Amino acid sequence: MGPSVQEPSESLVGTLGGVVGGTLGAPVNALKNLHLLSCSTQPYAVTTKNVGREGGVIVVGTHKLTIPAGALSRTVTIKAEQVPGNVNSVRFSPEGLQFSKTATVELSYRNCSPLLGILKRVAYTDERLKILDLIPSLDLLNLQTVRGSIKHFSRYAVAW
């Protein structure tokens, strides 16, 4: 079961110092107009880390996951994979792991086709990279990174 589209926190909305933000609470039929951003292939990368109640940061390839303190009730071995292909995507496991506080995923798009003036989003996808849902997102243009709030583990990619 995928995450529901949720209202963004204040930290994920706004325009400030070269950071352009926005969210999309799109109905399912609006997902048909979305595409995954075309990118040059990144190498496979994997990071495994034990994260507990204190939270933690996991960097995998050019991407990052931040789990806040209190999001997990016990220590969990987390595997993060930068998946090679023509889109930038990451896979987190154990799949379906739920957080009691929202975690943040940051996906780089520095190696992707420049789509000037078009906001990027974090998309929740299946293993065939079909977009299942949009995640409340902030496009950090100056860093060529998109940041999204996630409540569970699965596969995520950069969309536009």
JSON list of C-alpha atoms in Angstrom, two decimals:
[
{"chain": "A", "resi": 1, "resn": "MET", "atom": "CA", "xyz": [0.00, 0.00, 0.00]},
{"chain": "A", "resi": 2, "resn": "GLY", "atom": "CA", "xyz": [1.50, 3.35, -1.04]},
{"chain": "A", "resi": 3, "resn": "PRO", "atom": "CA", "xyz": [1.65, 6.55, 0.89]},
{"chain": "A", "resi": 4, "resn": "SER", "atom": "CA", "xyz": [-1.22, 8.97, 0.68]},
{"chain": "A", "resi": 5, "resn": "VAL", "atom": "CA", "xyz": [-0.64, 12.47, -0.61]},
{"chain": "A", "resi": 6, "resn": "GLN", "atom": "CA", "xyz": [-0.36, 14.59, 2.47]},
{"chain": "A", "resi": 7, "resn": "GLU", "atom": "CA", "xyz": [-0.21, 18.26, 3.28]},
{"chain": "A", "resi": 8, "resn": "PRO", "atom": "CA", "xyz": [3.39, 19.52, 3.30]},
{"chain": "A", "resi": 9, "resn": "SER", "atom": "CA", "xyz": [5.10, 20.83, 6.35]},
{"chain": "A", "resi": 10, "resn": "GLU", "atom": "CA", "xyz": [6.13, 24.49, 6.27]},
{"chain": "A", "resi": 11, "resn": "SER", "atom": "CA", "xyz": [9.72, 23.47, 5.60]},
{"chain": "A", "resi": 12, "resn": "LEU", "atom": "CA", "xyz": [8.69, 21.99, 2.25]},
{"chain": "A", "resi": 13, "resn": "VAL", "atom": "CA", "xyz": [6.88, 24.98, 0.80]},
{"chain": "A", "resi": 14, "resn": "GLY", "atom": "CA", "xyz": [8.04, 28.38, -0.33]},
{"chain": "A", "resi": 15, "resn": "THR", "atom": "CA", "xyz": [10.54, 30.35, -2.33]},
{"chain": "A", "resi": 16, "resn": "LEU", "atom": "CA", "xyz": [13.69, 31.41, -0.55]},
{"chain": "A", "resi": 17, "resn": "GLY", "atom": "CA", "xyz": [17.21, 32.25, -1.72]},
{"chain": "A", "resi": 18, "resn": "GLY", "atom": "CA", "xyz": [17.24, 30.32, -4.98]},
{"chain": "A", "resi": 19, "resn": "VAL", "atom": "CA", "xyz": [15.15, 27.51, -3.59]},
{"chain": "A", "resi": 20, "resn": "VAL", "atom": "CA", "xyz": [11.90, 27.01, -5.42]},
{"chain": "A", "resi": 21, "resn": "GLY", "atom": "CA", "xyz": [9.37, 24.83, -3.70]},
{"chain": "A", "resi": 22, "resn": "GLY", "atom": "CA", "xyz": [5.99, 23.40, -4.26]},
{"chain": "A", "resi": 23, "resn": "THR", "atom": "CA", "xyz": [3.84, 20.43, -3.62]},
{"chain": "A", "resi": 24, "resn": "LEU", "atom": "CA", "xyz": [1.41, 18.55, -5.70]},
{"chain": "A", "resi": 25, "resn": "GLY", "atom": "CA", "xyz": [-1.60, 16.89, -4.18]},
{"chain": "A", "resi": 26, "resn": "ALA", "atom": "CA", "xyz": [-2.56, 15.47, -7.55]},
{"chain": "A", "resi": 27, "resn": "PRO", "atom": "CA", "xyz": [-5.53, 13.25, -8.21]},
{"chain": "A", "resi": 28, "resn": "VAL", "atom": "CA", "xyz": [-4.66, 9.89, -9.74]},
{"chain": "A", "resi": 29, "resn": "ASN", "atom": "CA", "xyz": [-5.57, 11.00, -13.29]},
{"chain": "A", "resi": 30, "resn": "ALA", "atom": "CA", "xyz": [-3.07, 13.88, -12.99]},
{"chain": "A", "resi": 31, "resn": "LEU", "atom": "CA", "xyz": [-0.27, 11.32, -12.55]},
{"chain": "A", "resi": 32, "resn": "LYS", "atom": "CA", "xyz": [-0.65, 10.48, -16.24]},
{"chain": "A", "resi": 33, "resn": "ASN", "atom": "CA", "xyz": [0.97, 13.82, -17.12]},
{"chain": "A", "resi": 34, "resn": "LEU", "atom": "CA", "xyz": [4.08, 13.11, -15.05]},
{"chain": "A", "resi": 35, "resn": "HIS", "atom": "CA", "xyz": [7.33, 11.71, -16.32]},
{"chain": "A", "resi": 36, "resn": "LEU", "atom": "CA", "xyz": [10.54, 10.50, -14.76]},
{"chain": "A", "resi": 37, "resn": "LEU", "atom": "CA", "xyz": [13.49, 12.75, -15.48]},
{"chain": "A", "resi": 38, "resn": "SER", "atom": "CA", "xyz": [15.91, 11.35, -18.09]},
{"chain": "A", "resi": 39, "resn": "CYS", "atom": "CA", "xyz": [19.43, 11.00, -16.69]},
{"chain": "A", "resi": 40, "resn": "SER", "atom": "CA", "xyz": [22.81, 9.51, -17.52]},
{"chain": "A", "resi": 41, "resn": "THR", "atom": "CA", "xyz": [23.35, 6.24, -15.68]},
{"chain": "A", "resi": 42, "resn": "GLN", "atom": "CA", "xyz": [24.76, 6.42, -12.17]},
{"chain": "A", "resi": 43, "resn": "PRO", "atom": "CA", "xyz": [26.75, 3.46, -10.89]},
{"chain": "A", "resi": 44, "resn": "TYR", "atom": "CA", "xyz": [25.12, 1.01, -8.51]},
{"chain": "A", "resi": 45, "resn": "ALA", "atom": "CA", "xyz": [25.82, 1.99, -4.92]},
{"chain": "A", "resi": 46, "resn": "VAL", "atom": "CA", "xyz": [24.65, 0.47, -1.66]},
{"chain": "A", "resi": 47, "resn": "THR", "atom": "CA", "xyz": [24.86, 1.60, 1.95]},
{"chain": "A", "resi": 48, "resn": "THR", "atom": "CA", "xyz": [23.72, -0.41, 4.97]},
{"chain": "A", "resi": 49, "resn": "LYS", "atom": "CA", "xyz": [23.38, 1.21, 8.36]},
{"chain": "A", "resi": 50, "resn": "ASN", "atom": "CA", "xyz": [21.72, 0.47, 11.71]},
{"chain": "A", "resi": 51, "resn": "VAL", "atom": "CA", "xyz": [19.40, 3.31, 12.69]},
{"chain": "A", "resi": 52, "resn": "GLY", "atom": "CA", "xyz": [17.49, 3.49, 15.96]},
{"chain": "A", "resi": 53, "resn": "ARG", "atom": "CA", "xyz": [15.45, 5.90, 18.04]},
{"chain": "A", "resi": 54, "resn": "GLU", "atom": "CA", "xyz": [18.14, 8.59, 17.75]},
{"chain": "A", "resi": 55, "resn": "GLY", "atom": "CA", "xyz": [17.66, 8.77, 13.97]},
{"chain": "A", "resi": 56, "resn": "GLY", "atom": "CA", "xyz": [20.45, 9.10, 11.44]},
{"chain": "A", "resi": 57, "resn": "VAL", "atom": "CA", "xyz": [21.62, 10.05, 7.98]},
{"chain": "A", "resi": 58, "resn": "ILE", "atom": "CA", "xyz": [22.35, 7.58, 5.18]},
{"chain": "A", "resi": 59, "resn": "VAL", "atom": "CA", "xyz": [24.19, 8.67, 2.05]},
{"chain": "A", "resi": 60, "resn": "VAL", "atom": "CA", "xyz": [24.02, 6.35, -0.97]},
{"chain": "A", "resi": 61, "resn": "GLY", "atom": "CA", "xyz": [25.76, 7.49, -4.14]},
{"chain": "A", "resi": 62, "resn": "THR", "atom": "CA", "xyz": [24.56, 11.04, -4.81]},
{"chain": "A", "resi": 63, "resn": "HIS", "atom": "CA", "xyz": [21.41, 10.73, -2.68]},
{"chain": "A", "resi": 64, "resn": "LYS", "atom": "CA", "xyz": [20.63, 11.11, 1.02]},
{"chain": "A", "resi": 65, "resn": "LEU", "atom": "CA", "xyz": [18.07, 9.89, 3.54]},
{"chain": "A", "resi": 66, "resn": "THR", "atom": "CA", "xyz": [17.56, 11.67, 6.87]},
{"chain": "A", "resi": 67, "resn": "ILE", "atom": "CA", "xyz": [15.59, 9.88, 9.58]},
{"chain": "A", "resi": 68, "resn": "PRO", "atom": "CA", "xyz": [14.71, 12.14, 12.51]},
{"chain": "A", "resi": 69, "resn": "ALA", "atom": "CA", "xyz": [15.01, 11.16, 16.17]},
{"chain": "A", "resi": 70, "resn": "GLY", "atom": "CA", "xyz": [11.88, 9.36, 17.31]},
{"chain": "A", "resi": 71, "resn": "ALA", "atom": "CA", "xyz": [10.88, 8.15, 13.82]},
{"chain": "A", "resi": 72, "resn": "LEU", "atom": "CA", "xyz": [11.78, 4.55, 14.71]},
{"chain": "A", "resi": 73, "resn": "SER", "atom": "CA", "xyz": [10.85, 2.73, 17.91]},
{"chain": "A", "resi": 74, "resn": "ARG", "atom": "CA", "xyz": [13.72, 0.23, 17.64]},
{"chain": "A", "resi": 75, "resn": "THR", "atom": "CA", "xyz": [17.03, -0.23, 15.84]},
{"chain": "A", "resi": 76, "resn": "VAL", "atom": "CA", "xyz": [16.57, -1.33, 12.23]},
{"chain": "A", "resi": 77, "resn": "THR", "atom": "CA", "xyz": [19.17, -2.37, 9.66]},
{"chain": "A", "resi": 78, "resn": "ILE", "atom": "CA", "xyz": [18.47, -0.13, 6.68]},
{"chain": "A", "resi": 79, "resn": "LYS", "atom": "CA", "xyz": [19.70, -0.82, 3.18]},
{"chain": "A", "resi": 80, "resn": "ALA", "atom": "CA", "xyz": [19.78, 2.06, 0.69]},
{"chain": "A", "resi": 81, "resn": "GLU", "atom": "CA", "xyz": [20.53, 1.42, -3.00]},
{"chain": "A", "resi": 82, "resn": "GLN", "atom": "CA", "xyz": [21.26, 3.86, -5.80]},
{"chain": "A", "resi": 83, "resn": "VAL", "atom": "CA", "xyz": [19.77, 1.93, -8.72]},
{"chain": "A", "resi": 84, "resn": "PRO", "atom": "CA", "xyz": [21.44, 2.31, -12.13]},
{"chain": "A", "resi": 85, "resn": "GLY", "atom": "CA", "xyz": [19.32, 3.15, -15.16]},
{"chain": "A", "resi": 86, "resn": "ASN", "atom": "CA", "xyz": [18.19, 6.10, -17.26]},
{"chain": "A", "resi": 87, "resn": "VAL", "atom": "CA", "xyz": [16.45, 7.74, -14.25]},
{"chain": "A", "resi": 88, "resn": "ASN", "atom": "CA", "xyz": [17.79, 8.63, -10.83]},
{"chain": "A", "resi": 89, "resn": "SER", "atom": "CA", "xyz": [16.15, 6.32, -8.32]},
{"chain": "A", "resi": 90, "resn": "VAL", "atom": "CA", "xyz": [16.77, 4.86, -4.91]},
{"chain": "A", "resi": 91, "resn": "ARG", "atom": "CA", "xyz": [15.39, 1.78, -3.20]},
{"chain": "A", "resi": 92, "resn": "PHE", "atom": "CA", "xyz": [15.14, 1.53, 0.58]},
{"chain": "A", "resi": 93, "resn": "SER", "atom": "CA", "xyz": [14.58, -1.61, 2.59]},
{"chain": "A", "resi": 94, "resn": "PRO", "atom": "CA", "xyz": [13.17, -3.22, 4.54]},
{"chain": "A", "resi": 95, "resn": "GLU", "atom": "CA", "xyz": [10.35, -2.37, 2.11]},
{"chain": "A", "resi": 96, "resn": "GLY", "atom": "CA", "xyz": [7.27, -0.94, 3.76]},
{"chain": "A", "resi": 97, "resn": "LEU", "atom": "CA", "xyz": [9.08, 0.13, 6.95]},
{"chain": "A", "resi": 98, "resn": "GLN", "atom": "CA", "xyz": [6.83, 2.82, 8.51]},
{"chain": "A", "resi": 99, "resn": "PHE", "atom": "CA", "xyz": [8.04, 5.90, 10.37]},
{"chain": "A", "resi": 100, "resn": "SER", "atom": "CA", "xyz": [6.22, 7.59, 13.24]},
{"chain": "A", "resi": 101, "resn": "LYS", "atom": "CA", "xyz": [7.82, 10.88, 12.07]},
{"chain": "A", "resi": 102, "resn": "THR", "atom": "CA", "xyz": [8.40, 11.86, 8.46]},
{"chain": "A", "resi": 103, "resn": "ALA", "atom": "CA", "xyz": [11.84, 11.08, 7.01]},
{"chain": "A", "resi": 104, "resn": "THR", "atom": "CA", "xyz": [13.43, 13.15, 4.24]},
{"chain": "A", "resi": 105, "resn": "VAL", "atom": "CA", "xyz": [14.87, 11.81, 1.01]},
{"chain": "A", "resi": 106, "resn": "GLU", "atom": "CA", "xyz": [17.09, 14.00, -1.18]},
{"chain": "A", "resi": 107, "resn": "LEU", "atom": "CA", "xyz": [17.57, 12.91, -4.80]},
{"chain": "A", "resi": 108, "resn": "SER", "atom": "CA", "xyz": [20.24, 14.56, -6.91]},
{"chain": "A", "resi": 109, "resn": "TYR", "atom": "CA", "xyz": [19.51, 15.33, -10.56]},
{"chain": "A", "resi": 110, "resn": "ARG", "atom": "CA", "xyz": [22.90, 16.83, -11.53]},
{"chain": "A", "resi": 111, "resn": "ASN", "atom": "CA", "xyz": [23.42, 14.11, -14.14]},
{"chain": "A", "resi": 112, "resn": "CYS", "atom": "CA", "xyz": [20.01, 14.62, -15.74]},
{"chain": "A", "resi": 113, "resn": "SER", "atom": "CA", "xyz": [18.67, 16.47, -18.76]},
{"chain": "A", "resi": 114, "resn": "PRO", "atom": "CA", "xyz": [18.21, 20.12, -17.89]},
{"chain": "A", "resi": 115, "resn": "LEU", "atom": "CA", "xyz": [14.54, 21.05, -17.91]},
{"chain": "A", "resi": 116, "resn": "LEU", "atom": "CA", "xyz": [14.76, 24.73, -17.13]},
{"chain": "A", "resi": 117, "resn": "GLY", "atom": "CA", "xyz": [11.77, 26.24, -15.44]},
{"chain": "A", "resi": 118, "resn": "ILE", "atom": "CA", "xyz": [10.15, 22.90, -14.65]},
{"chain": "A", "resi": 119, "resn": "LEU", "atom": "CA", "xyz": [9.93, 21.86, -11.01]},
{"chain": "A", "resi": 120, "resn": "LYS", "atom": "CA", "xyz": [11.14, 18.39, -10.14]},
{"chain": "A", "resi": 121, "resn": "ARG", "atom": "CA", "xyz": [9.30, 16.14, -7.70]},
{"chain": "A", "resi": 122, "resn": "VAL", "atom": "CA", "xyz": [9.98, 12.99, -5.72]},
{"chain": "A", "resi": 123, "resn": "ALA", "atom": "CA", "xyz": [7.83, 10.17, -7.06]},
{"chain": "A", "resi": 124, "resn": "TYR", "atom": "CA", "xyz": [6.95, 6.91, -5.32]},
{"chain": "A", "resi": 125, "resn": "THR", "atom": "CA", "xyz": [7.35, 4.18, -7.96]},
{"chain": "A", "resi": 126, "resn": "ASP", "atom": "CA", "xyz": [7.05, 0.46, -8.35]},
{"chain": "A", "resi": 127, "resn": "GLU", "atom": "CA", "xyz": [10.01, -1.68, -9.46]},
{"chain": "A", "resi": 128, "resn": "ARG", "atom": "CA", "xyz": [9.14, -1.07, -13.13]},
{"chain": "A", "resi": 129, "resn": "LEU", "atom": "CA", "xyz": [9.37, 2.68, -12.40]},
{"chain": "A", "resi": 130, "resn": "LYS", "atom": "CA", "xyz": [5.67, 3.30, -12.85]},
{"chain": "A", "resi": 131, "resn": "ILE", "atom": "CA", "xyz": [4.74, 6.41, -10.87]},
{"chain": "A", "resi": 132, "resn": "LEU", "atom": "CA", "xyz": [2.33, 5.40, -8.10]},
{"chain": "A", "resi": 133, "resn": "ASP", "atom": "CA", "xyz": [2.17, 8.66, -6.18]},
{"chain": "A", "resi": 134, "resn": "LEU", "atom": "CA", "xyz": [3.83, 12.02, -5.70]},
{"chain": "A", "resi": 135, "resn": "ILE", "atom": "CA", "xyz": [5.58, 12.90, -2.49]},
{"chain": "A", "resi": 136, "resn": "PRO", "atom": "CA", "xyz": [5.39, 16.42, -1.00]},
{"chain": "A", "resi": 137, "resn": "SER", "atom": "CA", "xyz": [8.55, 17.86, -2.55]},
{"chain": "A", "resi": 138, "resn": "LEU", "atom": "CA", "xyz": [10.86, 20.85, -2.68]},
{"chain": "A", "resi": 139, "resn": "ASP", "atom": "CA", "xyz": [13.03, 21.47, -5.76]},
{"chain": "A", "resi": 140, "resn": "LEU", "atom": "CA", "xyz": [16.37, 22.88, -4.62]},
{"chain": "A", "resi": 141, "resn": "LEU", "atom": "CA", "xyz": [17.40, 24.37, -7.95]},
{"chain": "A", "resi": 142, "resn": "ASN", "atom": "CA", "xyz": [20.75, 25.72, -6.78]},
{"chain": "A", "resi": 143, "resn": "LEU", "atom": "CA", "xyz": [21.76, 22.24, -5.54]},
{"chain": "A", "resi": 144, "resn": "GLN", "atom": "CA", "xyz": [20.10, 20.34, -8.41]},
{"chain": "A", "resi": 145, "resn": "THR", "atom": "CA", "xyz": [18.39, 18.21, -5.80]},
{"chain": "A", "resi": 146, "resn": "VAL", "atom": "CA", "xyz": [14.78, 17.47, -4.99]},
{"chain": "A", "resi": 147, "resn": "ARG", "atom": "CA", "xyz": [13.76, 16.83, -1.37]},
{"chain": "A", "resi": 148, "resn": "GLY", "atom": "CA", "xyz": [10.69, 14.90, -0.32]},
{"chain": "A", "resi": 149, "resn": "SER", "atom": "CA", "xyz": [8.97, 13.75, 2.86]},
{"chain": "A", "resi": 150, "resn": "ILE", "atom": "CA", "xyz": [8.42, 10.01, 3.13]},
{"chain": "A", "resi": 151, "resn": "LYS", "atom": "CA", "xyz": [6.57, 7.90, 5.67]},
{"chain": "A", "resi": 152, "resn": "HIS", "atom": "CA", "xyz": [7.67, 4.46, 4.49]},
{"chain": "A", "resi": 153, "resn": "PHE", "atom": "CA", "xyz": [10.35, 2.65, 2.51]},
{"chain": "A", "resi": 154, "resn": "SER", "atom": "CA", "xyz": [10.00, 1.67, -1.10]},
{"chain": "A", "resi": 155, "resn": "ARG", "atom": "CA", "xyz": [11.47, 2.96, -4.39]},
{"chain": "A", "resi": 156, "resn": "TYR", "atom": "CA", "xyz": [11.62, 6.67, -5.21]},
{"chain": "A", "resi": 157, "resn": "ALA", "atom": "CA", "xyz": [12.71, 8.57, -8.34]},
{"chain": "A", "resi": 158, "resn": "VAL", "atom": "CA", "xyz": [12.98, 12.11, -9.73]},
{"chain": "A", "resi": 159, "resn": "ALA", "atom": "CA", "xyz": [9.89, 13.16, -11.72]},
{"chain": "A", "resi": 160, "resn": "TRP", "atom": "CA", "xyz": [8.72, 16.28, -13.54]}
]
